[in-house]
Amino acid sequence: MTAVAEPDGVARSIDPGVVAGMLDEVYAVCRDDTSGSPADYIPELAAVAPDSFGLCLATADGLVYAVGDTGIEFTIQSISKPFTYALALVDRGLAGVAEHIDVEPSGEPFNEISLEPDTQRPSNPMINSGAITAASLIHGRDAADKFERVRRCYSRFAGRELQMNQAVYESEARTGYRNRAIGYMLRSVGIIDVDPDDAVDRYFRQCSIEITCADLAVMAATLADNGVNPRTGERALSTALTERVLSVMTTCGMYNAAGDWVTTVGLPAKSGVGGGIIAVLPGQIGISVYSPRLDGQGNSVRGVAACRELSRRLELHFCHVTRSARTAIRADYSVAQVPSRSRRSPEDAEVLAAHGDRARVYELHGDLLFAGAERAVRAIESKVGALDALVIDLRRVGEVSAVARGMLDALQTELVRGGSRVALVDPDAKLGHEASSLDPGDPRGRVFIDRDTAAEWCEDIILDLHRPPGQRAQTSIGLDEHPLLAGLDAGYRTRLAADFEPRTFARGELIADRGDPRSGLYLILDGRVRATFSGTDGRVHRLLTLSAGMSFGEIPMLIGEPFMYEISAETTVRVAVMPPDVFDQLTEGHPRLKLALLQRLAAGAYEQMAATVRTLSGNAGNY
Amino acid sequence: MTAVAEPDGVARSIDPGVVAGMLDEVYAVCRDDTSGSPADYIPELAAVAPDSFGLCLATADGLVYAVGDTGIEFTIQSISKPFTYALALVDRGLAGVAEHIDVEPSGEPFNEISLEPDTQRPSNPMINSGAITAASLIHGRDAADKFERVRRCYSRFAGRELQMNQAVYESEARTGYRNRAIGYMLRSVGIIDVDPDDAVDRYFRQCSIEITCADLAVMAATLADNGVNPRTGERALSTALTERVLSVMTTCGMYNAAGDWVTTVGLPAKSGVGGGIIAVLPGQIGISVYSPRLDGQGNSVRGVAACRELSRRLELHFCHVTRSARTAIRADYSVAQVPSRSRRSPEDAEVLAAHGDRARVYELHGDLLFAGAERAVRAIESKVGALDALVIDLRRVGEVSAVARGMLDALQTELVRGGSRVALVDPDAKLGHEASSLDPGDPRGRVFIDRDTAAEWCEDIILDLHRPPGQRAQTSIGLDEHPLLAGLDAGYRTRLAADFEPRTFARGELIADRGDPRSGLYLILDGRVRATFSGTDGRVHRLLTLSAGMSFGEIPMLIGEPFMYEISAETTVRVAVMPPDVFDQLTEGHPRLKLALLQRLAAGAYEQMAATVRTLSGNAGNY
């Protein structure tokens, strides 16, 4: 049984579940090893229950899986080092800290003084000399204020107010001769430029801060989460400094077992003589273990074993590759292969069939890091010169790294220089193009919120460039020319034409709302009309755009059902409408005329179905 | 201008392009630094053109971007160390090699002997003592065979036959007193258990193998690509051993600058005194630089600078997180929200509307690693007990790690135990379930190749469980009961019924192919009929399933167009067909009867449109 602490902070017991069950197994595998002994250089550390064992895994959304003794408080000891180093970096900057502490693994035990021969700097902030130096660099009005800033820093990582254990502190302070020696040595070579007793005292205090195994998991998850505490949402450290702290933990976190740790666990980590270990998979999870029995290098025996098991079973090693980088292109096709939902006249459809391969849509997906973006950019730039227009659809993309954003900007410039018009489908402005640019020479180009409209924009470019001389877009027709009447014999046509009423709608006007009762048979004479529906994603999607020579409203008319979707005017629209009562009377008065009308309406329905099937085929992978 | 070597091996000059332009910039930024000097301990190394500078980046699919002097041959020197270590691991296994060489960073210069005080092992295989030991562990009939195996190993990484530079080898062999001393020291403590001269000689030979900067990039990309050479497709090293080699390069690859390298570059790497450096981003890219001027630690000055710039600009640091792990669930919905394309009787549709929330579809996406799978498993297992059936759709998933596969197996077991039936949509058997299991208690469950069929299976379970007692699935009706005729007055009905011919189709039989001319108006009396189309993905997709009480063929009939999609019998099917000539004659003989028929057909078309709109709405994010 595993207690899972929910993000609301309430811990409760539940049935194991899959992940909790996996942790239970790791716990069981490691529990039997009772070798090693707790630290005993001060009585308080020797007094712990030596066989306590807790194991936690915290996720990037702040859930903590916990097995065993995860609520016992113990002192953080050396696991404090990366956090004080972090605060020193905040206070002094990377360069300011680097003047005092290097970042090289020392290959020596934690309590070696290990100063570099030339600069006298401690090798790294994870050995005592480096940690005491880091403590000396903390800003504050006075000693009390400086330590309070350290305590608050740790508390932000843990997501609760941590406190110092006074007895442990006093014991450390009473017996810490070696650390005092280190402090004075550092002062003598000028690496510490304040009172060394003050720095060493702060170091004793920070080591005496009490945490639980569950606290450590959240602290580790905060490092995993770019410095943001996933439970409180509070930023404990900047992204850049978090990266630095994790780097140093990678090479220097596990004392002189760093190499073995990197090969068998492969996670930035830090251990403490209190029996704790934290390990971090950047971006993913934080792990903590508590078990006081230590090995010869001062690392928790069961802690090391549990981290190895977790890394192996959960495949967490940072050199472990599940698969190689792949292109960020999910699909690509020309507008000849997957047309927009704008219904075109037969002449225009012919132009698009012949030249539509000169306009392509590229759908990207996944998080855009360098390698995936490189493959995508390479594929797209191979088409420079061969395309009149192209659409880069970013709706399925997750995060866009700064390098990928720069690459896509450069790609747009290159494409525009090569003579292509470029549009983005980027409703969330992932590339930072907050507004569409209407200037065709502007590489930042057009920005659409849906792919279909972008594809239509491409089609319009193709039509403008490739329509035969003299052939114009048919935007306006007379009622006699409307295909629904044009094929009828003259007598029928005249009789019917009299039954239609002219109407005009302004751009954007709603012609029929979803659920409206039938209101007539509409023939479009001028302008464009759009049928839309609201998707489960809360956005309005276009189903079809209809233009002069097309019709709508027929199905509600025929069967008396309400409109299935919204119909609105995309431009100023002129229509001819046959009112419902006139339509109904036709059955009695002129059944053959009505049959001819229905047959033509069915032809329109067929065309509409065919367009739907084309759309479905183009998106077949989605079904 | 950058030469790009295509995977076909032909190098050619092209316009820079986006990525090549970025490399050009890095190259220009680093070129001005002419500090440092080439190695001069043998005349052959001192004789190089000191200001040569080449930079390559190889992708996981084997493209090599190259700037500058990337075709100049030089000796591999210490960059040989990880590759001989790799071959030693192949020959002796992890444990066999670990008896002779540790994996700890030494914190000392490369030519220190650095033996561990207790075991006498060299600290790691990247210092000379460890590299000579690795050379001693290579299998082979004799010295010539052993070196030939080394040369072939390197050649597999490079993707071409590499050769040794005889003059450099002879010079190294003549002057390498210190390395000979190391060899004898290692022999004296028993770490080398063969002739030390033989091991040292092999080490001199391996260091004298000639490579170009472009070769090194491919070697690095092979390490990035889990040990598979991305240009030849040949496996040079197993995945597990590649992980080990990269781990050791992380902590020990850059001599005593390892810590600085990890913090500022953050990539496993190796440098050589010949002026080369390789760096690897696991799973993504390989980088190589050649510039012979070295810094005080023996690393190429411009090489280090270029790697820093690339890491910073391309965001390659292994602790750099673009964003935290997110759930692998892309979408989830009940079958009440997004029904299958199986058309249901009104009674069944009512049951599905009321109880369809007890069956859910979970669409997963992305590569399934631990953290993403954890979030998905957690979300799904929160529904244990609340679902009668569920579908896990894996079609958008990339790679599935072993841990994720285990987690999904465990989840299925848990769900089945909780009373849910589970189906996978997994046409590529990503979870390894090669066949569908019809046993409802088998957690491996049903496997479908498309989501729609799986959703229908869920609906059938809901209908079985929640249909009111007494209400049966309507699978068979008489012609009189068919809704197309049922509403007509008795006279019309009788007259029409006589015009229909009975026909039966066997399960799987094609009733109408795409493009077939109209063949009649079909009323389904018994069984199920399926309309399908072939998607751009090459798979056959279901458009609709129709059952007793429904009809098809009406649109081709009405307007004389061919069938738009294939119609086939999903079960044994009994239909009543009105032949085309009979249908046409109705217009003349009984126009009002035909109008009534058309009106009912239009109602069917409406229903079909409504189903399409529902499907589109449910997939709105796709458009």
Coordinates of C-alpha atoms in Angstrom, one line a residue, chain A residues 160-471:
Chain A
R160 CA 6.3 24.4 3.1
E161 CA 8.0 26.3 6.0
L162 CA 11.0 24.2 7.0
Q163 CA 12.7 24.6 10.4
M164 CA 16.1 24.0 11.9
N165 CA 16.7 21.2 14.4
Q166 CA 18.3 23.1 17.3
A167 CA 19.9 20.0 19.0
V168 CA 21.6 18.8 15.8
Y169 CA 22.8 22.3 15.1
E170 CA 24.3 22.7 18.5
S171 CA 26.0 19.3 18.3
E172 CA 27.4 20.1 14.9
A173 CA 28.6 23.5 16.0
R174 CA 30.2 22.0 19.1
T175 CA 32.2 19.3 17.3
G176 CA 32.8 20.6 13.8
Y177 CA 36.5 21.2 14.1
R178 CA 37.4 20.1 10.6
N179 CA 34.8 22.4 9.0
R180 CA 36.1 25.3 11.1
A181 CA 39.6 24.4 9.9
I182 CA 38.3 24.5 6.4
G183 CA 36.7 27.9 7.0
Y184 CA 39.9 29.4 8.3
M185 CA 41.9 27.9 5.5
L186 CA 39.5 29.4 3.0
R187 CA 39.8 32.8 4.8
S188 CA 43.5 32.6 4.8
V189 CA 43.7 32.2 1.0
G190 CA 41.1 34.9 0.5
I191 CA 38.4 32.7 -1.0
I192 CA 36.1 33.6 1.9
D193 CA 36.3 37.4 2.4
V194 CA 34.0 37.6 5.5
D195 CA 34.2 36.2 9.0
P196 CA 34.8 32.5 8.5
D197 CA 33.0 31.6 11.8
D198 CA 29.9 33.2 10.4
A199 CA 30.1 31.2 7.2
V200 CA 30.8 27.9 9.0
D201 CA 28.0 28.6 11.5
R202 CA 25.5 29.2 8.6
Y203 CA 26.7 25.9 7.1
F204 CA 26.0 24.1 10.3
R205 CA 22.6 25.6 10.5
Q206 CA 21.7 24.8 6.9
C207 CA 22.7 21.2 7.4
S208 CA 20.4 21.0 10.4
I209 CA 17.3 22.0 8.6
E210 CA 14.7 19.2 9.0
I211 CA 12.9 17.7 6.0
T212 CA 11.0 14.6 5.3
C213 CA 11.5 12.2 2.4
A214 CA 8.3 13.7 0.8
D215 CA 9.7 17.3 1.2
L216 CA 12.9 16.1 -0.7
A217 CA 10.8 14.7 -3.5
V218 CA 9.1 18.1 -4.0
M219 CA 12.5 19.9 -3.8
A220 CA 13.8 17.5 -6.5
A221 CA 10.7 17.9 -8.6
T222 CA 11.2 21.7 -8.4
L223 CA 14.7 21.3 -9.9
A224 CA 13.1 19.0 -12.5
D225 CA 10.5 21.6 -13.3
N226 CA 12.9 24.3 -14.3
G227 CA 12.9 25.8 -10.8
V228 CA 9.2 26.1 -10.4
N229 CA 7.6 24.2 -7.5
P230 CA 5.0 22.1 -9.1
R231 CA 2.8 22.1 -6.0
T232 CA 2.8 25.7 -5.2
G233 CA 3.5 27.1 -8.6
E234 CA 6.0 29.4 -7.1
R235 CA 9.4 30.0 -8.8
A236 CA 12.2 28.9 -6.5
L237 CA 15.0 29.5 -9.1
S238 CA 15.4 30.7 -12.6
T239 CA 15.6 28.3 -15.5
A240 CA 19.2 29.2 -16.3
L241 CA 20.4 28.8 -12.7
T242 CA 18.5 25.5 -12.3
E243 CA 20.4 24.2 -15.3
R244 CA 23.6 25.2 -13.7
V245 CA 22.8 23.5 -10.3
L246 CA 21.7 20.3 -12.1
S247 CA 25.0 20.3 -14.1
V248 CA 27.1 20.5 -11.0
M249 CA 25.0 17.8 -9.3
T250 CA 25.7 15.6 -12.3
T251 CA 29.4 15.5 -11.9
C252 CA 29.9 16.3 -8.2
G253 CA 26.7 15.3 -6.4
M254 CA 27.6 11.8 -5.2
Y255 CA 31.1 12.5 -3.7
N256 CA 33.7 10.4 -5.2
A257 CA 31.2 7.8 -6.6
A258 CA 30.2 10.3 -9.3
G259 CA 31.4 8.2 -12.2
D260 CA 29.7 5.1 -10.9
W261 CA 26.5 7.1 -10.3
V262 CA 26.5 8.5 -13.8
T263 CA 27.0 5.1 -15.4
T264 CA 24.5 3.2 -13.3
V265 CA 21.9 5.9 -12.4
G266 CA 22.5 8.7 -14.9
L267 CA 20.6 11.4 -13.0
P268 CA 21.8 14.6 -11.4
A269 CA 21.7 13.8 -7.6
K270 CA 22.8 14.8 -4.1
S271 CA 23.1 12.7 -1.0
G272 CA 23.5 13.6 2.7
V273 CA 24.9 11.9 5.7
G274 CA 21.4 12.1 7.3
G275 CA 20.5 9.3 5.0
G276 CA 18.7 11.2 2.3
I277 CA 19.3 11.2 -1.5
I278 CA 17.6 13.3 -4.2
A279 CA 17.8 12.5 -7.9
V280 CA 16.3 14.6 -10.7
L281 CA 15.2 13.7 -14.3
P282 CA 15.2 17.2 -15.8
G283 CA 11.7 18.1 -17.1
Q284 CA 10.2 14.9 -15.8
I285 CA 10.4 13.8 -12.2
G286 CA 12.1 14.2 -8.8
I287 CA 13.0 11.2 -6.7
S288 CA 13.9 11.0 -3.0
V289 CA 15.0 8.2 -0.7
Y290 CA 15.5 8.2 3.0
S291 CA 17.4 5.3 4.7
P292 CA 20.1 6.2 7.3
R293 CA 22.5 3.4 6.9
L294 CA 25.5 4.7 4.9
D295 CA 28.1 3.1 2.7
G296 CA 31.8 3.8 2.9
Q297 CA 31.4 6.9 0.8
G298 CA 28.8 8.4 3.0
N299 CA 25.8 7.7 0.7
S300 CA 22.7 5.9 1.9
V301 CA 23.0 2.2 1.0
R302 CA 19.4 1.6 0.2
G303 CA 19.1 5.1 -1.3
V304 CA 21.8 4.2 -3.9
A305 CA 20.2 0.9 -4.6
A306 CA 16.7 2.3 -4.9
C307 CA 17.9 5.0 -7.4
R308 CA 19.6 2.4 -9.5
E309 CA 16.5 0.2 -9.5
L310 CA 14.3 3.2 -10.4
S311 CA 16.6 4.4 -13.1
R312 CA 16.8 0.9 -14.7
R313 CA 13.1 0.0 -14.4
L314 CA 11.7 3.4 -15.3
E315 CA 14.4 4.0 -18.0
L316 CA 15.5 7.3 -16.5
H317 CA 19.2 7.4 -17.5
F318 CA 19.9 10.6 -19.3
C319 CA 21.9 8.8 -22.0
H320 CA 19.0 6.4 -22.5
V321 CA 17.4 7.0 -25.9
T322 CA 14.0 5.5 -26.6
R323 CA 14.3 6.6 -30.2
S324 CA 16.2 9.0 -32.4
A325 CA 15.0 12.5 -33.3
R326 CA 12.4 12.5 -36.1
T327 CA 11.1 15.2 -38.2
A328 CA 8.6 17.5 -36.8
I329 CA 6.5 17.2 -40.0
R330 CA 3.4 15.1 -39.2
A331 CA 1.8 15.4 -42.7
D332 CA 2.2 17.4 -45.8
Y333 CA 0.1 17.6 -48.9
S334 CA -0.8 20.0 -51.7
V335 CA -4.1 21.8 -51.9
A336 CA -4.8 19.7 -55.0
Q337 CA -4.6 16.6 -52.7
V338 CA -6.6 18.1 -49.8
P339 CA -8.6 21.1 -51.0
S340 CA -10.1 23.7 -48.6
R341 CA -13.8 23.5 -47.9
S342 CA -14.5 26.4 -50.1
R343 CA -16.6 25.1 -53.0
R344 CA -15.2 26.3 -56.3
S345 CA -16.8 26.8 -59.7
P346 CA -16.0 24.0 -62.2
E347 CA -13.5 26.3 -64.0
D348 CA -11.7 27.2 -60.8
A349 CA -11.7 23.6 -59.7
E350 CA -9.9 22.7 -62.9
V351 CA -7.2 25.4 -62.3
L352 CA -6.7 24.0 -58.8
A353 CA -6.4 20.4 -60.0
A354 CA -3.8 21.5 -62.6
H355 CA -1.7 23.8 -60.4
G356 CA -2.6 23.0 -56.8
D357 CA 0.7 21.1 -56.4
R358 CA 2.3 24.5 -56.2
A359 CA 0.7 25.2 -52.8
R360 CA 1.4 22.9 -49.9
V361 CA 0.4 22.5 -46.3
Y362 CA 2.9 21.3 -43.7
E363 CA 1.5 20.1 -40.4
L364 CA 4.1 20.1 -37.6
H365 CA 3.7 18.3 -34.3
G366 CA 5.5 17.6 -31.0
D367 CA 7.8 19.9 -29.1
L368 CA 10.0 21.8 -31.4
L369 CA 13.6 21.3 -30.3
F370 CA 16.6 21.7 -32.6
A371 CA 16.8 18.2 -34.1
G372 CA 13.2 17.9 -35.0
A373 CA 13.0 21.4 -36.3
E374 CA 16.1 20.8 -38.4
R375 CA 14.5 17.9 -40.3
A376 CA 11.3 19.9 -40.9
V377 CA 13.2 23.0 -42.1
R378 CA 15.3 20.9 -44.4
A379 CA 12.3 19.2 -46.0
I380 CA 10.5 22.5 -46.5
E381 CA 13.4 24.5 -47.8
S382 CA 14.0 21.7 -50.4
K383 CA 10.9 23.1 -52.0
V384 CA 12.1 26.7 -52.3
G385 CA 11.2 27.9 -55.8
A386 CA 8.8 25.1 -56.5
L387 CA 5.9 26.6 -54.4
D388 CA 3.7 29.7 -54.9
A389 CA 2.3 29.4 -51.5
L390 CA 2.6 27.3 -48.4
V391 CA 1.1 26.9 -45.0
I392 CA 2.9 25.8 -41.9
D393 CA 0.4 24.5 -39.4
L394 CA 1.5 24.7 -35.8
R395 CA -1.6 23.8 -34.0
R396 CA -0.3 20.4 -33.0
V397 CA 3.0 21.7 -31.8
G398 CA 3.7 21.7 -28.1
E399 CA 6.5 23.9 -26.8
V400 CA 8.6 25.8 -29.3
S401 CA 12.2 26.3 -28.2
A402 CA 13.9 29.6 -28.9
V403 CA 16.3 28.0 -31.4
A404 CA 13.3 26.4 -33.3
R405 CA 11.5 29.8 -33.3
G406 CA 14.6 31.4 -34.9
M407 CA 14.9 28.6 -37.4
L408 CA 11.3 29.0 -38.5
D409 CA 11.7 32.7 -38.8
A410 CA 14.8 32.2 -41.0
L411 CA 12.9 29.7 -43.1
Q412 CA 10.1 32.1 -43.7
T413 CA 12.5 34.7 -44.9
E414 CA 14.2 32.2 -47.2
L415 CA 10.9 31.1 -48.6
V416 CA 9.7 34.7 -49.3
R417 CA 13.0 35.4 -50.9
G418 CA 12.5 32.3 -53.1
G419 CA 9.2 33.7 -54.3
S420 CA 6.7 31.8 -52.1
R421 CA 3.9 33.4 -50.0
V422 CA 3.9 31.9 -46.5
A423 CA 1.1 31.6 -44.0
L424 CA 1.1 30.1 -40.5
V425 CA -1.8 28.4 -38.8
D426 CA -0.9 29.5 -35.2
P427 CA -4.0 30.4 -33.2
D428 CA -1.9 30.5 -30.0
A429 CA 0.9 32.7 -31.5
K430 CA 3.5 30.0 -30.6
L431 CA 5.9 31.8 -33.0
G432 CA 5.1 35.1 -31.5
H433 CA 3.4 36.5 -34.6
E434 CA 0.6 38.2 -32.8
A435 CA -1.0 39.7 -35.9
S436 CA -1.3 38.6 -39.5
S437 CA 0.8 40.7 -42.0
L438 CA -1.0 41.6 -45.2
D439 CA 2.2 42.8 -46.8
P440 CA 3.2 40.0 -49.2
G441 CA 6.9 40.8 -48.9
D442 CA 6.8 40.5 -45.1
P443 CA 8.4 37.2 -44.1
R444 CA 6.3 37.2 -41.0
G445 CA 3.4 36.6 -43.4
R446 CA -0.2 35.7 -42.8
V447 CA -1.4 34.1 -39.6
F448 CA -4.6 32.1 -39.6
I449 CA -6.4 30.4 -36.7
D450 CA -7.5 27.4 -38.8
R451 CA -6.0 25.3 -41.5
D452 CA -8.9 25.4 -43.8
T453 CA -8.9 29.2 -44.2
A454 CA -5.2 29.1 -44.7
A455 CA -5.6 26.4 -47.4
E456 CA -8.3 28.6 -49.1
W457 CA -5.9 31.5 -49.0
C458 CA -3.3 29.3 -50.8
E459 CA -6.0 28.3 -53.4
D460 CA -6.8 32.0 -54.1
I461 CA -3.1 32.6 -54.7
I462 CA -2.9 29.7 -57.1
L463 CA -6.1 30.9 -58.9
D464 CA -4.7 34.5 -59.2
L465 CA -1.5 33.2 -60.7
H466 CA -2.8 30.4 -62.9
R467 CA -6.3 31.3 -64.1
P468 CA -6.3 31.4 -67.9
P469 CA -6.2 35.0 -69.3
G470 CA -9.8 36.3 -69.5
Q471 CA -11.3 33.8 -67.1

